[in-house]
Coordinates of C-alpha atoms in Angstrom, one line a residue:
X22 CA 138.4 -56.2 83.4
X23 CA 139.7 -55.3 86.8
X24 CA 139.6 -57.5 89.7
X25 CA 140.3 -56.5 93.4
X26 CA 140.8 -58.7 96.9
X27 CA 136.9 -58.7 98.6
X28 CA 138.3 -57.3 102.2
X29 CA 140.7 -59.1 103.4
X30 CA 139.8 -62.1 101.9
X31 CA 141.4 -64.3 98.8
X32 CA 138.7 -63.6 96.6
X33 CA 139.0 -62.0 93.8
X34 CA 135.8 -60.0 92.0
X35 CA 135.6 -57.7 89.5
X36 CA 135.3 -54.2 89.9
X37 CA 132.0 -54.0 88.2
X38 CA 129.2 -56.3 89.8
X39 CA 126.1 -57.7 87.8
X40 CA 122.8 -56.4 89.5
X41 CA 119.4 -58.6 89.2
X42 CA 117.1 -56.6 90.9
X43 CA 114.8 -56.2 87.5
X44 CA 114.8 -59.7 86.7
X45 CA 111.2 -60.7 86.8
X46 CA 110.4 -57.0 88.3
X47 CA 107.9 -54.6 87.8
X48 CA 107.7 -51.4 85.6
X49 CA 108.6 -48.9 88.5
X50 CA 111.8 -50.6 89.2
X51 CA 112.6 -52.6 85.5
X52 CA 110.8 -55.8 84.1
X53 CA 113.6 -57.2 82.7
X54 CA 112.4 -61.1 80.9
X55 CA 114.2 -64.2 81.4
X56 CA 115.6 -64.2 77.8
X57 CA 116.5 -60.4 78.3
X58 CA 118.4 -61.4 81.4
X59 CA 120.0 -64.5 79.9
X60 CA 121.4 -62.0 77.2
X61 CA 122.5 -59.4 79.5
X62 CA 124.4 -62.1 81.7
X63 CA 126.1 -63.5 79.1
X64 CA 127.5 -59.5 78.1
X65 CA 128.8 -59.6 81.6
X66 CA 130.4 -62.8 81.7
X67 CA 132.3 -61.8 77.8
X68 CA 133.3 -58.8 79.3
X69 CA 135.0 -60.3 82.6
X70 CA 132.4 -59.5 85.3
X71 CA 132.3 -62.4 87.3
X72 CA 130.2 -61.3 90.9
X73 CA 126.3 -61.5 90.2
X74 CA 124.6 -59.8 93.2
X75 CA 120.6 -60.9 93.7
X76 CA 118.5 -61.5 96.8
X77 CA 115.7 -63.1 97.9
X78 CA 113.1 -60.5 98.1
X79 CA 113.7 -59.1 94.9
X80 CA 110.3 -59.7 93.2
X81 CA 109.9 -62.2 95.8
X82 CA 112.6 -64.5 95.0
X83 CA 111.8 -64.6 90.6
X84 CA 115.4 -62.9 90.5
X85 CA 116.7 -65.8 92.5
X86 CA 114.9 -67.8 90.1
X87 CA 115.7 -66.0 87.1
X88 CA 119.5 -66.0 87.8
X89 CA 119.7 -69.4 88.8
X90 CA 118.3 -70.9 85.6
X91 CA 120.4 -69.0 83.4
X92 CA 123.4 -69.9 85.4
X93 CA 122.9 -73.7 85.2
X94 CA 123.2 -73.5 81.6
X95 CA 126.3 -73.4 79.6
X96 CA 128.5 -74.0 82.1
X97 CA 128.0 -70.2 83.1
X98 CA 127.9 -71.4 86.9
X99 CA 131.9 -71.6 86.6
X100 CA 132.7 -68.4 85.8
X101 CA 130.4 -66.9 88.5
X102 CA 130.1 -65.8 91.7
X103 CA 126.5 -65.5 93.1
X104 CA 125.7 -63.2 95.9
X105 CA 122.4 -62.9 97.7
X106 CA 120.9 -61.4 100.9
X107 CA 118.4 -62.7 103.9
X108 CA 116.4 -60.3 105.9
X109 CA 113.4 -59.3 104.4
X110 CA 109.7 -60.1 104.6
X111 CA 109.0 -63.5 102.8
X112 CA 105.5 -64.3 104.2
X113 CA 103.2 -63.7 106.9
X114 CA 104.3 -65.8 109.7
X115 CA 105.7 -64.2 112.9
X116 CA 108.8 -65.8 111.7
X117 CA 109.2 -64.8 108.5
X118 CA 111.4 -62.3 108.6
X119 CA 114.4 -60.8 110.4
X120 CA 117.9 -62.3 111.2
X121 CA 117.3 -64.8 113.3
X122 CA 118.7 -68.8 113.5
X123 CA 115.3 -69.9 112.2
X124 CA 114.7 -67.4 109.6
X125 CA 118.5 -67.5 108.2
X126 CA 118.6 -71.3 108.2
X127 CA 115.1 -71.3 106.5
X128 CA 115.9 -68.3 104.1
X129 CA 119.6 -69.8 102.9
X130 CA 117.8 -73.4 101.8
X131 CA 115.3 -71.2 99.7
X132 CA 117.9 -69.3 98.2
X133 CA 119.8 -72.6 97.4
X134 CA 117.2 -74.1 96.1
X135 CA 116.4 -71.0 93.5
X136 CA 119.3 -70.4 92.4
X137 CA 119.9 -74.4 91.4
X138 CA 123.5 -74.0 93.4
X139 CA 125.2 -76.1 96.0
X140 CA 126.7 -73.2 97.9
X141 CA 126.4 -69.4 97.7
X142 CA 129.7 -67.3 97.2
X143 CA 129.1 -64.3 99.2
X144 CA 125.5 -64.8 101.5
X145 CA 125.1 -60.9 102.7
X146 CA 122.7 -59.6 105.6
X147 CA 120.0 -57.2 103.6
X148 CA 119.4 -54.9 107.1
X149 CA 119.9 -54.4 110.4
X150 CA 117.8 -56.7 113.0
X151 CA 118.0 -54.6 116.3
X152 CA 115.4 -57.2 117.9
X153 CA 118.3 -60.6 116.9
X154 CA 120.6 -60.4 119.2
X155 CA 123.7 -60.0 117.3
X156 CA 125.7 -63.2 118.4
X157 CA 122.5 -65.1 117.2
X158 CA 122.8 -64.1 113.7
X159 CA 126.7 -64.4 113.7
X160 CA 126.4 -67.5 115.0
X161 CA 123.9 -68.5 112.2
X162 CA 125.8 -67.9 109.6
X163 CA 128.9 -69.1 110.6
X164 CA 127.1 -72.4 111.3
X165 CA 126.3 -72.0 107.3
X166 CA 129.9 -71.5 106.5
X167 CA 131.6 -74.1 108.1
X168 CA 128.7 -76.9 106.7
X169 CA 129.6 -75.7 103.3
X170 CA 126.4 -74.0 102.4
X171 CA 128.0 -70.4 102.5
X172 CA 131.7 -69.7 101.4
X173 CA 131.9 -65.8 102.1
X174 CA 129.5 -63.5 105.0
X175 CA 129.1 -59.9 104.3
X176 CA 126.3 -57.1 105.4
X177 CA 124.6 -54.3 103.7
X178 CA 122.9 -51.0 104.9
X179 CA 124.5 -51.7 108.6
X180 CA 125.8 -48.3 110.4
X181 CA 129.2 -48.1 111.9
X182 CA 128.5 -49.5 115.4
X183 CA 126.0 -52.0 113.9
X184 CA 129.1 -53.5 111.9
X185 CA 131.9 -53.3 114.6
X186 CA 129.5 -55.3 116.9
X187 CA 129.3 -58.0 114.5
X188 CA 132.6 -58.2 113.9
X189 CA 133.5 -58.3 117.6
X190 CA 130.8 -60.9 118.7
X191 CA 132.5 -63.0 116.0
X192 CA 135.9 -62.6 116.9
X193 CA 134.9 -63.1 120.5
X194 CA 133.0 -66.5 119.6
X195 CA 135.5 -67.6 116.7
X196 CA 133.0 -67.2 113.9
X197 CA 133.4 -66.1 110.4
X198 CA 133.6 -62.3 110.0
X199 CA 131.9 -60.1 107.3
X200 CA 134.5 -59.7 104.8
X201 CA 132.3 -57.1 103.1
X202 CA 129.1 -54.4 103.2
X203 CA 127.0 -53.5 100.4
X204 CA 126.4 -49.7 100.5
X205 CA 124.8 -47.1 98.7
X206 CA 127.4 -44.4 97.9
X207 CA 127.7 -41.9 94.8
X208 CA 128.3 -38.3 93.7
X209 CA 124.7 -37.8 95.2
X210 CA 124.9 -39.4 98.5
X211 CA 128.4 -39.0 99.9
X212 CA 127.1 -39.9 103.6
X213 CA 128.9 -43.5 103.7
X214 CA 132.2 -41.4 104.0
X215 CA 131.8 -40.4 107.5
X216 CA 131.7 -43.8 109.2
X217 CA 131.2 -46.7 106.4
X218 CA 134.0 -46.1 104.3
X219 CA 136.5 -45.8 107.1
X220 CA 135.6 -48.9 109.1
X221 CA 135.7 -50.6 105.7
X222 CA 139.2 -49.5 105.4
X223 CA 140.4 -50.1 108.6
X224 CA 138.4 -53.3 109.1
X225 CA 139.4 -55.2 105.6
X226 CA 135.8 -55.1 104.1
X227 CA 135.2 -55.1 100.5
X228 CA 133.0 -52.3 99.4
X229 CA 129.9 -53.2 97.0
X230 CA 128.4 -49.8 96.1
X231 CA 124.7 -50.0 95.3
X232 CA 122.7 -47.7 93.3
X233 CA 125.6 -45.8 92.1
X234 CA 123.7 -44.0 89.7
X235 CA 121.5 -42.6 92.1
X236 CA 119.0 -44.7 90.6
X237 CA 119.7 -42.9 87.2
X238 CA 119.5 -39.1 88.7
X239 CA 123.6 -39.2 87.5
X240 CA 123.0 -40.6 84.6
X241 CA 123.0 -37.1 82.8
X242 CA 119.4 -38.0 81.6
X243 CA 117.8 -35.4 84.8
X244 CA 118.8 -32.0 84.3
X245 CA 117.2 -28.6 85.7
X246 CA 115.5 -28.0 82.4
X247 CA 114.0 -30.9 81.2
X248 CA 113.5 -34.9 82.0
X249 CA 113.1 -38.1 80.9
X250 CA 109.7 -39.7 79.9
X251 CA 110.8 -43.0 81.8
X252 CA 112.7 -44.0 84.3
X253 CA 112.5 -45.1 88.3
X254 CA 112.3 -41.6 89.8
X255 CA 109.5 -40.3 86.7
X256 CA 107.8 -43.4 88.0
X257 CA 107.8 -42.0 91.7
X258 CA 110.5 -44.5 93.3
X259 CA 112.2 -42.4 96.0
X260 CA 115.7 -44.5 96.8
X261 CA 117.5 -42.2 96.9
X262 CA 115.8 -39.3 98.8
X263 CA 117.3 -36.0 97.2
X264 CA 117.2 -33.3 99.9
X265 CA 118.9 -30.5 97.9
X266 CA 118.0 -30.4 94.5
X267 CA 120.3 -27.3 93.3
X268 CA 123.1 -29.4 94.7
X269 CA 122.1 -32.4 93.1
X270 CA 122.1 -30.3 89.4
X271 CA 125.0 -29.0 90.0
X272 CA 126.9 -31.8 90.6
X273 CA 124.9 -33.3 87.1
X274 CA 126.0 -30.2 85.2
X275 CA 129.8 -31.1 85.9
X276 CA 129.1 -34.7 85.1
X277 CA 127.7 -34.2 81.8
X278 CA 130.3 -30.9 81.0
X279 CA 133.0 -33.9 81.4
X280 CA 130.7 -36.3 79.4
X281 CA 130.5 -34.0 76.4
X282 CA 133.8 -33.3 76.5
X283 CA 135.1 -36.8 76.5
X284 CA 133.0 -38.3 74.2
X285 CA 131.4 -40.8 76.7
X286 CA 128.0 -40.8 78.6
X287 CA 127.4 -39.3 82.0
X288 CA 126.6 -42.6 83.8
X289 CA 130.5 -43.6 82.3
X290 CA 131.5 -40.7 84.4
X291 CA 130.2 -41.4 87.6
X292 CA 130.7 -44.9 87.9
X293 CA 134.3 -44.3 86.9
X294 CA 134.6 -41.6 89.6
X295 CA 133.1 -44.1 92.5
X296 CA 135.7 -46.6 91.0
X297 CA 138.7 -44.4 92.4
X298 CA 137.4 -44.1 95.5
X299 CA 139.3 -45.0 98.6
X300 CA 138.1 -48.1 99.8
X301 CA 135.7 -49.0 97.0
X302 CA 136.1 -52.7 95.7
X303 CA 133.3 -53.5 93.1
X304 CA 130.4 -51.1 91.7
X305 CA 126.7 -52.9 90.7
X306 CA 125.3 -52.0 87.8
X307 CA 122.2 -52.7 85.8
X308 CA 120.2 -51.4 83.1
X309 CA 116.9 -51.9 81.4
X310 CA 118.2 -52.7 78.3
X311 CA 121.2 -54.1 76.6
X312 CA 122.3 -50.6 75.4
X313 CA 122.5 -49.4 78.8
X314 CA 124.4 -52.6 80.2
X315 CA 127.1 -52.2 77.3
X316 CA 127.3 -48.3 78.5
X317 CA 128.0 -49.3 82.0
X318 CA 130.3 -52.2 80.8
X319 CA 132.3 -49.2 79.4
X320 CA 133.0 -47.4 82.2
X321 CA 135.7 -50.5 83.4
X322 CA 137.9 -49.0 81.3
X323 CA 137.4 -45.2 81.8
X324 CA 140.0 -43.4 83.4
X325 CA 139.1 -39.1 84.8
X326 CA 142.0 -37.5 85.0
X327 CA 143.0 -35.6 88.3
X328 CA 141.5 -32.3 87.1
X329 CA 138.1 -34.3 86.5
X330 CA 137.9 -35.9 89.1
X331 CA 138.7 -32.7 91.7
X332 CA 136.0 -30.7 90.1
X333 CA 133.4 -33.4 90.8
X334 CA 135.0 -34.1 94.2
X335 CA 134.5 -30.2 95.0
X336 CA 130.9 -30.0 93.6
X337 CA 129.7 -32.9 95.4
X338 CA 131.5 -33.0 98.5
X339 CA 129.5 -33.2 101.7
X340 CA 129.8 -31.1 104.8
X341 CA 132.6 -31.9 107.4
X342 CA 130.1 -33.0 110.4
X343 CA 131.1 -33.5 114.3
X344 CA 132.4 -35.1 115.7
X345 CA 135.0 -34.3 112.2
X346 CA 135.5 -31.1 112.3
X347 CA 136.6 -30.5 115.5
X348 CA 139.3 -33.4 114.7
X349 CA 140.5 -31.4 112.0
X350 CA 140.8 -28.5 114.1
X351 CA 142.4 -30.4 117.1
X352 CA 144.1 -33.7 116.2
X353 CA 145.8 -33.0 113.2
X354 CA 148.9 -34.0 114.7
X355 CA 147.7 -37.3 115.6
X356 CA 145.3 -38.0 112.4
X357 CA 145.8 -41.4 110.5
X358 CA 145.8 -42.5 106.8
X359 CA 142.0 -43.0 107.3
X360 CA 141.2 -40.4 109.0
X361 CA 142.8 -38.1 106.6
X362 CA 141.0 -39.9 103.2
X363 CA 137.9 -38.0 104.9
X364 CA 139.5 -34.9 106.9
X365 CA 142.6 -33.9 104.7
X366 CA 140.3 -32.2 101.5
X367 CA 138.7 -29.9 104.1
X368 CA 141.7 -28.3 105.1
X369 CA 141.9 -25.4 102.5
X370 CA 138.1 -25.1 103.2
X371 CA 138.6 -24.2 106.9
X372 CA 141.3 -22.7 106.3
X373 CA 139.7 -19.8 104.1
X374 CA 136.9 -20.1 106.7

């Protein structure tokens, strides 16, 4: 297993992270029993995976409880880093959601209790809260770090300006900074490359990737002429949204062609592509059963060739939005390495245009 530093911290995490959203879940997203969850955790520990991601909102706290019970036994906790999240509604009261000092403090205590631990290794704000002053949120998180309840903090599902506002507030008040962001990014959805990937590289944030297979769409099971009998999207799950089905199926065609030629699954191809992208630290994997987990774990050792990577890049590349196309036309003489990671692949396309 390969390990990478999480942002500019000294913390090393495995390139694969175990996701636990299905622990105690529903049929739509997957319902992993405590016994099956324990076997999956052991598979991941045996493979060298050291980061385990959950959230207070996953199945109303049941995911945290199951993960806490598992890690509390047989010395598992000593081998594992635990990441959880706060932001979404956890009750009916007026202060049972958001990123106020009140909600953060109360939910951190509840998560520690459910996880059966005295410290959360990575505490992540799960979504933006535009109603709470960012200074209040960052100071509350800093208090948790200083009191030893949390070791590191991160964000999830923030926009670029949200991240910079949070980091600027932390710097101004000498609070703890975010060391990571957890984002959606895949061969299907490369929107993150416009702002979130560059800001990670510039600001020293690690990137943890959720739903790297686009809810199973990139597994190779969804084709133009056939659909699986079960799966999240078969059951009506709509994350991530699909705006261009033809482009998605074109991408899947290339994934499947590479997978068949190399004798691996489509999932391994899609995961390997992500692990080779600039700024990516770790990809969060999950599965409804042990077979899916074993297949995803194998992606850590599968490497794409330069030619295969180029094919995947080309078929999935999104249009270059403003102001980036304008920078490509007029600012080439003063673009930095982070700028060029985004803009350079479009150079030939613009020459032809």
